Coordinates of N, CA and C in Angstrom, one line a residue:
M1 N -14.6 -10.1 -5.3 CA -15.4 -9.2 -6.0 C -14.4 -8.2 -6.5
S2 N -14.9 -7.3 -7.9 CA -14.1 -6.4 -8.3 C -14.2 -5.1 -7.4
P3 N -13.1 -4.1 -7.8 CA -12.8 -2.9 -7.0 C -14.1 -2.1 -7.1
D4 N -14.6 -1.9 -8.4 CA -16.2 -1.1 -8.3 C -17.2 -1.8 -7.3
G5 N -17.1 -3.2 -7.4 CA -18.4 -3.8 -6.5 C -17.8 -3.7 -5.0
L6 N -16.4 -3.6 -4.4 CA -16.3 -3.5 -3.5 C -16.6 -2.0 -3.0
A7 N -16.3 -1.0 -3.6 CA -16.5 0.5 -3.5 C -18.1 0.9 -3.3
I8 N -19.0 0.1 -4.1 CA -20.1 0.3 -4.2 C -20.9 0.0 -2.7
L9 N -20.4 -1.5 -2.5 CA -20.8 -1.7 -1.1 C -20.4 -1.1 0.2
E10 N -18.7 -0.6 0.1 CA -18.5 0.4 1.0 C -19.3 1.6 1.1
N11 N -19.8 2.4 0.1 CA -20.9 3.3 0.0 C -22.1 3.0 0.8
L12 N -22.7 1.9 0.4 CA -23.9 1.6 0.8 C -23.6 1.3 2.6
E13 N -22.8 0.9 2.6 CA -22.5 0.3 4.3 C -22.3 1.8 5.1
K14 N -21.8 3.1 4.3 CA -21.8 4.7 4.6 C -23.1 4.8 5.0
V15 N -24.2 4.7 3.9 CA -25.2 5.2 4.0 C -26.3 4.7 5.1
A16 N -26.1 3.2 5.2 CA -26.6 2.5 6.4 C -26.3 2.9 7.7
A17 N -25.3 3.1 7.9 CA -24.6 3.7 9.0 C -25.2 5.1 9.6
E18 N -25.3 5.9 8.5 CA -26.0 7.1 8.7 C -27.6 7.1 9.1
R19 N -28.1 6.1 8.2 CA -29.5 6.1 8.8 C -29.8 5.5 10.3
Q20 N -28.8 4.3 10.8 CA -29.1 3.8 11.6 C -28.9 4.9 12.9
R21 N -27.7 5.8 12.5 CA -27.4 6.8 13.8 C -28.4 7.6 13.8
R22 N -29.1 8.2 12.6 CA -30.3 9.0 12.6 C -31.7 8.3 13.3
E23 N -31.9 7.1 13.1 CA -32.8 6.3 13.7 C -32.8 6.0 15.1
A24 N -31.5 6.5 15.7 CA -31.1 6.0 16.8 C -31.4 7.6 17.8
D25 N -31.6 8.4 17.0 CA -31.8 9.9 17.5 C -32.8 10.7 16.6
A26 N -33.9 10.7 17.4 CA -35.0 11.5 16.7 C -34.8 12.8 16.3
G27 N -34.2 13.6 17.6 CA -33.8 15.1 16.9 C -33.3 14.9 15.6
L28 N -32.3 14.0 15.7 CA -31.1 14.1 14.4 C -32.1 14.0 13.3
E29 N -33.0 12.8 13.4 CA -33.6 12.3 12.2 C -34.5 13.6 11.7
A30 N -35.3 14.2 12.6 CA -36.3 15.3 12.4 C -35.4 16.4 11.6
S31 N -34.6 16.8 12.0 CA -33.8 18.0 11.9 C -33.3 17.6 10.3
T32 N -32.6 16.3 9.9 CA -31.9 15.9 8.6 C -32.9 16.0 7.5
L33 N -34.1 15.5 8.0 CA -35.3 15.5 7.0 C -35.6 16.9 6.7
A34 N -35.4 17.9 7.5 CA -35.6 19.5 7.4 C -34.8 19.8 6.2
V35 N -33.5 19.5 6.5 CA -32.3 19.7 5.6 C -32.7 19.0 4.1
K36 N -32.9 18.2 4.1 CA -33.4 17.3 2.8 C -34.3 18.3 2.1
A37 N -35.7 18.3 2.9 CA -36.9 19.1 2.7 C -36.2 20.4 1.9
Y38 N -35.6 21.1 2.8 CA -35.1 22.7 2.3 C -34.1 22.4 0.9
Q39 N -33.4 21.5 0.7 CA -32.4 21.4 -0.3 C -33.6 20.8 -1.6
H40 N -34.5 20.0 -1.3 CA -35.4 19.8 -2.2 C -36.0 21.0 -3.2
S41 N -36.8 21.8 -2.0 CA -37.3 23.0 -2.9 C -36.4 24.2 -3.2
R42 N -35.4 24.2 -2.6 CA -34.2 24.7 -3.2 C -33.9 24.5 -4.5
F43 N -33.7 23.4 -5.0 CA -33.5 23.0 -6.2 C -34.5 23.4 -7.3
A44 N -35.7 22.9 -6.6 CA -36.9 23.4 -7.5 C -37.1 24.9 -7.9
R45 N -36.7 25.8 -6.7 CA -36.3 27.3 -7.0 C -35.4 27.6 -8.1
T46 N -34.3 26.9 -7.7 CA -33.1 27.4 -8.4 C -33.4 27.0 -10.1
Y47 N -33.9 25.8 -10.4 CA -34.2 25.3 -11.5 C -35.6 25.4 -12.3
A48 N -36.5 26.4 -11.5 CA -37.9 26.7 -12.1 C -37.8 26.6 -13.5
D49 N -36.8 27.5 -14.1 CA -36.7 27.7 -15.9 C -36.8 26.5 -16.5
L50 N -35.5 25.7 -15.8 CA -35.8 24.3 -16.8 C -36.9 23.3 -16.5
L51 N -37.3 23.5 -15.1 CA -38.6 22.5 -14.9 C -39.7 23.2 -15.6
S52 N -39.6 24.4 -16.3 CA -40.8 24.7 -17.1 C -40.6 24.6 -18.4
Q53 N -39.5 24.0 -19.2 CA -39.2 24.0 -20.4 C -39.4 22.7 -20.6
P54 N -40.2 22.5 -21.9 CA -40.5 21.1 -22.3 C -39.2 20.0 -22.6
R55 N -38.2 21.1 -23.5 CA -36.9 20.3 -23.4 C -36.3 19.5 -22.2
Y56 N -36.1 20.6 -21.3 CA -35.6 20.1 -19.9 C -36.1 19.5 -18.6
A57 N -37.8 19.7 -18.8 CA -38.3 19.4 -17.7 C -38.2 18.0 -17.1
E58 N -38.1 17.3 -18.0 CA -38.1 15.9 -17.4 C -36.7 15.3 -16.7
S59 N -35.9 16.0 -17.2 CA -34.6 15.8 -17.0 C -34.0 16.3 -15.6
A60 N -34.8 17.8 -15.5 CA -34.6 18.4 -14.2 C -35.3 17.9 -13.2
R61 N -36.5 17.0 -13.6 CA -37.3 16.7 -12.5 C -36.7 15.1 -12.2
F62 N -36.2 14.6 -12.8 CA -34.9 13.3 -12.9 C -34.2 13.6 -11.5
F63 N -33.4 15.1 -11.8 CA -32.3 15.5 -10.9 C -33.1 15.5 -9.6
L64 N -34.1 16.4 -9.5 CA -34.8 16.7 -8.3 C -35.2 15.5 -7.4
D65 N -36.1 14.5 -8.0 CA -36.6 13.3 -7.8 C -35.5 12.2 -7.1
E66 N -34.7 12.0 -8.3 CA -33.8 10.9 -7.6 C -32.3 11.4 -7.1
L67 N -32.0 12.3 -7.0 CA -30.6 12.8 -6.4 C -30.8 13.9 -5.4
Y68 N -31.8 14.5 -5.4 CA -32.0 15.9 -4.5 C -33.4 15.7 -3.6
G69 N -33.8 14.3 -3.8 CA -35.4 14.2 -3.3 C -34.9 13.6 -1.7
P70 N -36.4 14.2 -0.7 CA -36.0 13.8 0.6 C -36.6 12.6 0.8
Q71 N -37.3 11.8 -0.3 CA -37.7 10.6 0.0 C -36.6 9.3 0.6
D72 N -37.1 8.4 0.9 CA -36.6 7.2 1.8 C -36.0 6.2 0.5
F73 N -34.5 6.1 0.2 CA -34.2 5.4 -0.7 C -33.7 4.0 -0.4
S74 N -34.3 3.8 0.8 CA -33.6 2.4 1.7 C -34.0 1.2 0.6
D75 N -35.0 1.2 0.1 CA -35.3 0.0 -0.7 C -34.5 -0.2 -1.5
R76 N -34.3 0.5 -2.4 CA -33.4 0.7 -3.5 C -31.8 0.4 -2.9
D77 N -31.4 0.9 -2.0 CA -30.1 0.7 -1.2 C -30.2 -0.7 -0.4
T78 N -31.0 -1.2 -0.4 CA -31.1 -2.7 0.4 C -30.7 -3.6 -0.8
Q79 N -31.6 -3.3 -1.7 CA -31.2 -4.1 -3.1 C -29.9 -4.1 -3.6
F80 N -29.5 -2.8 -3.6 CA -28.0 -2.8 -4.2 C -26.9 -3.5 -3.1
A81 N -27.4 -3.5 -1.6 CA -26.2 -3.9 -1.1 C -26.1 -5.7 -1.1
R82 N -27.7 -6.0 -1.3 CA -27.6 -7.5 -1.6 C -27.3 -8.2 -2.8
V83 N -27.1 -7.5 -3.7 CA -26.9 -8.3 -4.9 C -25.8 -7.3 -5.6
V84 N -24.8 -6.7 -4.8 CA -23.7 -6.3 -5.8 C -23.0 -7.2 -6.4
P85 N -22.6 -8.2 -5.9 CA -21.7 -9.2 -6.8 C -22.3 -9.6 -8.1
G86 N -23.6 -9.9 -8.3 CA -24.6 -10.2 -9.4 C -24.6 -8.9 -10.1
L87 N -24.9 -7.6 -9.5 CA -24.9 -6.5 -10.5 C -23.6 -6.5 -11.2
V88 N -22.4 -6.5 -10.4 CA -21.4 -6.4 -11.5 C -21.1 -7.3 -12.2
R89 N -21.6 -8.4 -12.2 CA -21.5 -9.5 -13.3 C -22.3 -9.4 -14.1
L90 N -23.6 -8.9 -13.8 CA -24.9 -8.7 -14.9 C -24.6 -7.5 -15.7
F91 N -24.7 -6.4 -15.4 CA -24.5 -5.3 -15.8 C -23.5 -4.8 -16.7
P92 N -23.2 -4.1 -18.0 CA -22.3 -3.6 -18.4 C -21.3 -2.9 -17.8
Q93 N -20.1 -3.0 -17.6 CA -19.0 -2.5 -17.1 C -19.3 -0.8 -16.9
E94 N -19.6 -0.1 -18.0 CA -19.8 1.3 -18.0 C -21.2 1.8 -17.3
L95 N -22.3 0.9 -17.1 CA -23.3 1.0 -16.3 C -22.7 0.9 -14.7
V96 N -22.0 -0.1 -14.5 CA -21.2 -0.3 -12.9 C -20.5 0.7 -12.6
G97 N -19.7 1.4 -13.6 CA -19.3 2.7 -12.9 C -20.0 3.8 -12.6
T98 N -21.3 3.8 -13.4 CA -22.0 5.0 -13.2 C -22.7 4.7 -12.0
V99 N -23.2 3.4 -11.7 CA -23.7 2.8 -10.1 C -22.7 3.3 -9.3
K100 N -21.3 3.2 -9.4 CA -20.6 3.4 -8.5 C -20.3 5.2 -8.1
A101 N -20.3 5.6 -9.2 CA -20.5 7.2 -8.9 C -22.0 7.7 -8.0
L102 N -22.7 7.2 -8.4 CA -24.4 7.1 -7.6 C -24.1 6.8 -6.3
S103 N -23.5 5.7 -6.1 CA -23.4 5.1 -4.9 C -22.1 6.1 -3.8
E104 N -21.3 6.8 -4.4 CA -20.4 7.6 -3.6 C -21.2 8.8 -3.5
L105 N -22.0 9.3 -4.6 CA -22.8 10.6 -4.2 C -23.6 10.6 -3.2
H106 N -24.5 9.2 -3.2 CA -25.5 8.8 -2.1 C -24.9 9.0 -0.7
A107 N -23.6 8.2 -0.8 CA -23.2 8.3 0.7 C -22.5 9.9 1.3
L108 N -21.9 10.3 0.2 CA -21.7 11.8 0.7 C -22.8 12.8 1.2
S109 N -24.0 12.8 0.5 CA -24.9 13.3 0.5 C -25.4 13.2 1.7
E110 N -25.6 11.8 2.2 CA -26.2 11.1 3.6 C -25.5 11.6 4.6
E111 N -24.1 11.9 4.6 CA -23.3 12.1 5.6 C -23.2 13.8 5.6
M112 N -23.2 14.5 4.5 CA -23.2 16.0 4.8 C -24.8 16.5 5.2
D113 N -25.8 15.8 4.9 CA -27.0 15.9 5.4 C -27.1 15.7 7.0
S114 N -26.7 14.6 7.2 CA -26.6 14.5 8.6 C -25.8 15.4 9.6
A115 N -24.9 16.0 9.0 CA -23.9 16.8 9.7 C -24.5 18.1 9.5
M116 N -25.4 18.7 8.6 CA -25.9 19.8 8.5 C -27.4 19.8 9.5
G117 N -28.1 18.6 9.5 CA -29.1 18.5 10.4 C -28.7 18.7 11.9
A118 N -27.4 17.9 12.4 CA -26.7 17.9 13.5 C -26.6 19.5 13.8
A119 N -26.1 20.3 12.9 CA -25.6 21.6 12.9 C -27.0 22.5 13.2
T120 N -28.3 22.4 12.7 CA -29.4 23.2 12.8 C -29.8 22.7 13.9
G121 N -30.3 21.5 14.2 CA -31.1 21.2 15.4 C -32.5 21.6 15.5
S122 N -33.0 22.2 13.8 CA -34.5 22.6 13.8 C -35.2 21.6 12.7
N123 N -36.6 21.5 13.0 CA -37.5 20.9 12.2 C -37.8 21.6 11.1
S124 N -37.4 22.9 10.8 CA -37.9 23.8 9.6 C -36.8 24.6 9.4
L125 N -36.3 25.1 8.3 CA -35.0 25.9 7.7 C -35.6 26.9 6.9
D126 N -34.9 28.2 7.3 CA -35.0 29.4 6.4 C -33.4 29.4 6.0
A127 N -33.5 30.5 4.9 CA -32.1 30.6 4.3 C -31.1 30.9 5.1
R128 N -31.3 31.7 6.2 CA -30.1 32.0 7.1 C -29.6 30.7 8.0
Q129 N -30.6 30.1 8.6 CA -30.4 28.8 9.3 C -29.7 27.7 8.2
Y130 N -30.0 27.8 7.0 CA -29.3 26.5 6.3 C -27.8 27.2 5.9
A131 N -27.8 28.5 5.5 CA -26.3 28.9 5.5 C -25.6 28.9 6.7
S132 N -26.1 29.0 7.8 CA -25.5 29.0 9.1 C -24.7 27.5 9.1
A133 N -25.7 26.4 8.9 CA -25.6 25.0 9.1 C -24.3 24.9 7.8
W134 N -24.6 25.3 6.8 CA -23.6 25.2 5.5 C -22.3 25.6 6.2
Q135 N -22.0 26.8 6.7 CA -20.7 27.2 7.3 C -20.1 26.4 8.4
T136 N -21.0 26.0 9.2 CA -20.7 25.1 10.4 C -20.0 23.9 10.0
V137 N -20.6 23.6 8.9 CA -20.3 21.9 8.3 C -18.8 21.9 7.6
G138 N -19.1 23.2 6.5 CA -17.6 23.6 5.7 C -17.6 22.5 5.1
R139 N -16.2 21.9 5.0 CA -15.9 20.7 4.0 C -16.3 21.0 2.6
P140 N -15.4 22.2 2.2 CA -15.6 22.7 0.9 C -15.3 21.6 -0.2
Q141 N -14.4 20.8 0.0 CA -13.7 19.6 -1.0 C -14.8 18.9 -1.0
V142 N -15.8 18.6 -0.3 CA -16.7 17.3 -0.2 C -17.9 17.9 -0.8
R143 N -18.1 19.5 -0.8 CA -19.2 20.0 -1.3 C -18.9 20.0 -2.8
A144 N -17.4 20.0 -3.6 CA -17.1 20.1 -4.7 C -17.4 18.6 -5.3
R145 N -16.8 17.9 -4.7 CA -17.0 16.4 -5.0 C -18.4 16.0 -5.4
Q146 N -19.5 16.6 -4.5 CA -20.5 16.2 -4.5 C -21.3 16.7 -6.0
I147 N -20.8 17.8 -6.3 CA -21.2 18.5 -7.6 C -20.4 17.8 -8.7
E148 N -19.4 17.5 -8.6 CA -18.7 16.7 -9.7 C -19.3 15.3 -9.8
L149 N -19.5 14.6 -9.0 CA -20.1 12.9 -9.0 C -21.9 13.4 -9.7
M150 N -22.5 14.6 -9.1 CA -23.7 14.6 -9.7 C -23.6 14.9 -11.3
L151 N -22.6 15.7 -11.8 CA -22.3 16.0 -13.0 C -21.8 14.7 -13.8
Q152 N -21.4 13.7 -13.1 CA -20.4 12.5 -13.9 C -21.8 11.6 -14.2
V153 N -22.9 11.6 -13.3 CA -23.6 10.5 -13.5 C -24.5 11.4 -14.7
G154 N -24.7 12.7 -14.6 CA -25.7 13.1 -15.8 C -25.1 12.8 -16.9
S155 N -23.6 13.2 -17.0 CA -22.8 13.0 -18.4 C -22.5 11.6 -19.1
A156 N -22.7 10.6 -18.0 CA -22.9 9.1 -18.1 C -24.1 9.0 -18.6
L157 N -25.6 9.4 -18.4 CA -26.6 9.0 -19.1 C -26.8 9.8 -20.2
D158 N -26.1 10.9 -20.3 CA -26.1 11.3 -21.8 C -25.4 10.7 -22.8
R159 N -24.1 10.1 -22.2 CA -23.3 9.3 -23.3 C -24.2 8.1 -23.8
Y160 N -25.0 7.4 -22.8 CA -25.7 6.3 -23.2 C -26.7 6.3 -24.2
T161 N -27.1 7.7 -24.2 CA -28.3 8.0 -25.4 C -27.9 7.6 -26.7
R162 N -26.5 7.8 -26.8 CA -25.8 7.8 -28.2 C -25.2 6.5 -28.7
N163 N -25.8 5.6 -27.8 CA -25.1 4.3 -28.0 C -26.4 3.4 -27.7
P164 N -27.1 3.2 -28.9 CA -28.3 2.4 -29.0 C -28.0 0.8 -28.9
I165 N -27.0 0.4 -28.9 CA -26.8 -1.0 -28.4 C -26.8 -1.3 -26.7
L166 N -26.4 -0.2 -26.0 CA -26.3 -0.1 -24.9 C -27.9 0.3 -24.2
R167 N -28.7 1.0 -25.1 CA -29.7 0.8 -24.3 C -30.9 -0.5 -24.9
H168 N -30.6 -1.0 -25.9 CA -31.0 -2.2 -26.3 C -30.6 -3.1 -25.0
S169 N -29.6 -3.4 -25.0 CA -28.8 -4.2 -23.6 C -29.9 -3.9 -22.3
L170 N -30.0 -2.6 -22.1 CA -30.5 -2.3 -20.9 C -31.8 -2.7 -21.1
R171 N -32.6 -2.4 -21.9 CA -34.0 -3.4 -22.1 C -33.9 -4.8 -21.9
L172 N -33.1 -5.6 -22.4 CA -32.9 -6.9 -22.4 C -32.7 -7.2 -21.0
M173 N -32.1 -6.1 -19.9 CA -31.8 -6.8 -18.5 C -33.1 -6.6 -17.7
R174 N -34.1 -6.2 -18.3 CA -35.4 -6.1 -17.3 C -35.9 -7.5 -16.8
A175 N -35.8 -8.5 -17.3 CA -36.3 -9.7 -16.6 C -35.1 -10.3 -15.7
P176 N -34.0 -10.4 -16.1 CA -32.6 -10.7 -15.3 C -32.8 -9.8 -14.2
A177 N -33.0 -8.5 -14.4 CA -32.8 -7.4 -13.2 C -33.8 -7.7 -12.1
R178 N -35.2 -8.1 -12.6 CA -35.8 -8.1 -11.8 C -35.7 -9.8 -11.3
A179 N -35.5 -10.7 -11.8 CA -35.1 -12.0 -11.0 C -33.9 -11.9 -10.2
A180 N -32.9 -10.9 -10.4 CA -32.0 -10.7 -9.4 C -32.3 -9.8 -8.3
G181 N -33.3 -9.5 -8.2 CA -34.0 -8.3 -6.9 C -33.3 -6.8 -7.3
L182 N -33.2 -6.5 -8.6 CA -32.6 -5.2 -9.0 C -33.8 -4.5 -9.5
P183 N -35.0 -4.4 -9.4 CA -36.0 -3.5 -10.4 C -36.1 -2.1 -10.0
A184 N -35.5 -1.7 -8.8 CA -35.2 -0.2 -8.4 C -34.1 0.4 -9.2
L185 N -33.2 -0.2 -9.3 CA -31.7 -0.1 -10.1 C -32.2 0.0 -11.6
Q186 N -32.7 -1.0 -11.9 CA -33.0 -1.1 -13.6 C -34.1 0.2 -13.8
R187 N -35.0 0.7 -13.1 CA -36.0 1.6 -13.2 C -35.2 3.0 -13.3
F188 N -34.3 3.3 -12.1 CA -33.3 4.1 -12.2 C -32.6 4.4 -13.5
L189 N -32.0 3.4 -14.1 CA -31.3 3.7 -15.2 C -32.2 3.7 -16.6
E190 N -33.3 3.1 -16.6 CA -34.3 3.3 -17.5 C -34.4 4.8 -17.8
A191 N -34.8 5.4 -16.5 CA -35.6 6.6 -16.2 C -34.5 7.6 -16.8
G192 N -33.3 7.5 -16.4 CA -32.1 8.2 -16.5 C -32.0 8.4 -18.1
F193 N -32.0 7.6 -18.7 CA -31.6 7.2 -20.1 C -32.5 7.8 -21.1
D194 N -34.0 7.5 -20.5 CA -35.4 8.1 -21.6 C -35.4 9.6 -21.0
T195 N -35.1 10.0 -20.2 CA -35.3 11.7 -20.0 C -34.0 12.2 -20.6
F196 N -33.0 11.6 -20.6 CA -31.6 12.3 -21.1 C -31.6 12.4 -22.8
R197 N -32.4 11.0 -23.1 CA -32.5 11.0 -24.7 C -33.8 12.0 -25.2
A198 N -34.7 12.2 -24.4 CA -35.5 13.2 -25.0 C -35.2 14.6 -24.9
M199 N -33.8 15.1 -24.4 CA -33.6 16.1 -24.2 C -32.7 16.2 -25.5
K200 N -32.2 15.3 -26.0 CA -31.5 15.5 -27.5 C -30.2 16.5 -27.1
G201 N -29.4 16.2 -26.5 CA -28.3 17.0 -25.8 C -28.4 17.4 -24.4
A202 N -27.3 17.0 -23.7 CA -27.5 17.5 -22.5 C -26.3 18.7 -21.9
D203 N -25.8 18.7 -22.7 CA -24.3 19.9 -22.5 C -24.9 21.3 -21.8
A204 N -25.7 21.7 -22.4 CA -26.3 23.1 -22.0 C -26.7 22.9 -20.7
F205 N -27.5 21.5 -20.5 CA -28.3 21.5 -19.3 C -27.2 21.3 -18.3
L206 N -26.6 20.3 -18.4 CA -25.3 20.0 -17.5 C -24.3 21.5 -16.9
Q207 N -23.9 21.9 -17.9 CA -23.1 23.5 -17.5 C -24.1 24.3 -16.8
T208 N -25.4 24.4 -17.0 CA -26.1 25.1 -16.3 C -26.3 24.8 -14.9
I209 N -26.2 23.4 -14.5 CA -26.2 23.1 -13.3 C -25.2 23.2 -12.6
A210 N -23.9 22.8 -13.2 CA -22.9 23.1 -12.7 C -22.1 24.5 -12.1
E211 N -22.8 25.6 -13.3 CA -22.4 27.0 -12.7 C -23.2 27.3 -11.6
R212 N -24.5 27.0 -11.6 CA -25.4 27.5 -10.5 C -24.9 26.6 -9.1
E213 N -24.8 25.4 -9.1 CA -24.2 24.9 -7.6 C -23.0 25.2 -7.3
R214 N -22.3 25.7 -8.2 CA -21.0 25.8 -8.0 C -21.1 27.4 -7.4
D215 N -21.9 28.4 -8.2 CA -22.0 29.5 -7.5 C -22.6 29.8 -6.2
L216 N -23.8 28.8 -6.0 CA -24.3 28.5 -4.9 C -23.4 28.1 -3.6
A217 N -22.7 27.3 -4.0 CA -21.8 26.8 -2.7 C -20.8 27.9 -2.3
A218 N -20.2 28.7 -3.5 CA -19.2 29.7 -3.2 C -20.0 30.8 -2.4
L219 N -21.1 31.2 -2.6 CA -21.9 32.2 -2.0 C -22.3 31.9 -0.4
L220 N -22.7 30.7 -0.4 CA -22.9 30.1 1.0 C -21.8 30.2 1.9
F221 N -20.7 29.8 1.2 CA -19.4 29.9 2.1 C -18.8 31.1 2.3
A222 N -19.2 32.2 1.3 CA -18.9 33.8 1.8 C -19.8 34.8 2.3
V223 N -20.9 34.4 2.3 CA -22.0 35.2 3.0 C -21.4 35.5 4.5
D224 N -21.5 36.8 4.9 CA -21.1 37.2 6.5 C -22.5 37.3 7.1
L225 N -23.1 36.1 7.8 CA -24.1 36.1 8.3 C -23.9 37.3 9.8
A226 N -23.1 37.9 10.1 CA -23.2 38.9 11.2 C -23.2 40.3 10.3
S227 N -23.3 40.4 9.0 CA -23.3 41.6 8.1 C -24.3 42.0 8.1
P228 N -24.8 43.3 8.2 CA -26.2 44.0 7.6 C -26.6 43.6 6.6
R229 N -25.7 43.2 5.5 CA -25.9 42.8 4.3 C -26.6 41.3 4.0
A230 N -26.4 40.7 5.2 CA -26.6 39.2 4.9 C -27.7 38.8 4.6
A231 N -28.7 39.7 5.1 CA -30.3 39.3 4.9 C -30.7 39.5 3.3
R232 N -29.9 40.7 2.7 CA -30.2 41.0 1.3 C -29.5 40.0 0.3
E233 N -28.2 39.6 0.8 CA -27.5 38.2 0.1 C -28.2 36.9 0.1
L234 N -28.7 36.7 1.1 CA -29.7 35.8 1.5 C -30.7 35.7 0.4
S235 N -31.5 36.8 0.5 CA -32.5 37.0 -0.5 C -32.0 36.5 -1.8
A236 N -31.1 36.8 -2.2 CA -30.8 36.7 -3.6 C -30.2 35.1 -3.6
L237 N -30.1 34.3 -2.8 CA -30.2 33.1 -3.0 C -30.8 32.3 -3.8
P238 N -30.4 31.7 -5.1 CA -31.6 30.8 -5.8 C -32.5 29.5 -5.1

């Protein structure tokens, strides 16, 4: 199998391991779901302006649901793991590279969400609890890598919109992808392509996400939770 295929499988194995660990610990499962739910609502608040703008709403919703959503992606992941060799043969190399980045982002997010859930031990979170868990887990380099991968996936989808041949090829992949057991992956790629094409240029959109996510990460690492100013600083969190 190609290096990209092996990397995708390794990332999916990490995701499966995190799920199994949480399934064996009901408390960790509940607290991790609380982390995911908080992050989903946080993203909706941070990007309320983009979600309300016709030009950016669909793409922001795509990010919110596909990359930040608290929903269970196990069906999609099972499809990936079962047919990765066929995926690598079937899809164009550029798309395989995007799937690799997506799988790494997914693995890192699952690992960090579990770590945050273990740090909070709570079934619901407020800003202070979230910031405390963020600082307890730490790992700023991993946080930066998550943002980098998210932007990498977005940039790739934006590039694809300028390649009509690739879009046509993607449409032709529907039947083979369905036959190969890859409908969830096909839907993800087509939805991403279509929402980014409708935006007619993603540079400003992706720059906004990069700036806000990096500013948020820096603020969460910097806030002194023992300071009297902490409540005011946390209230300013997007």
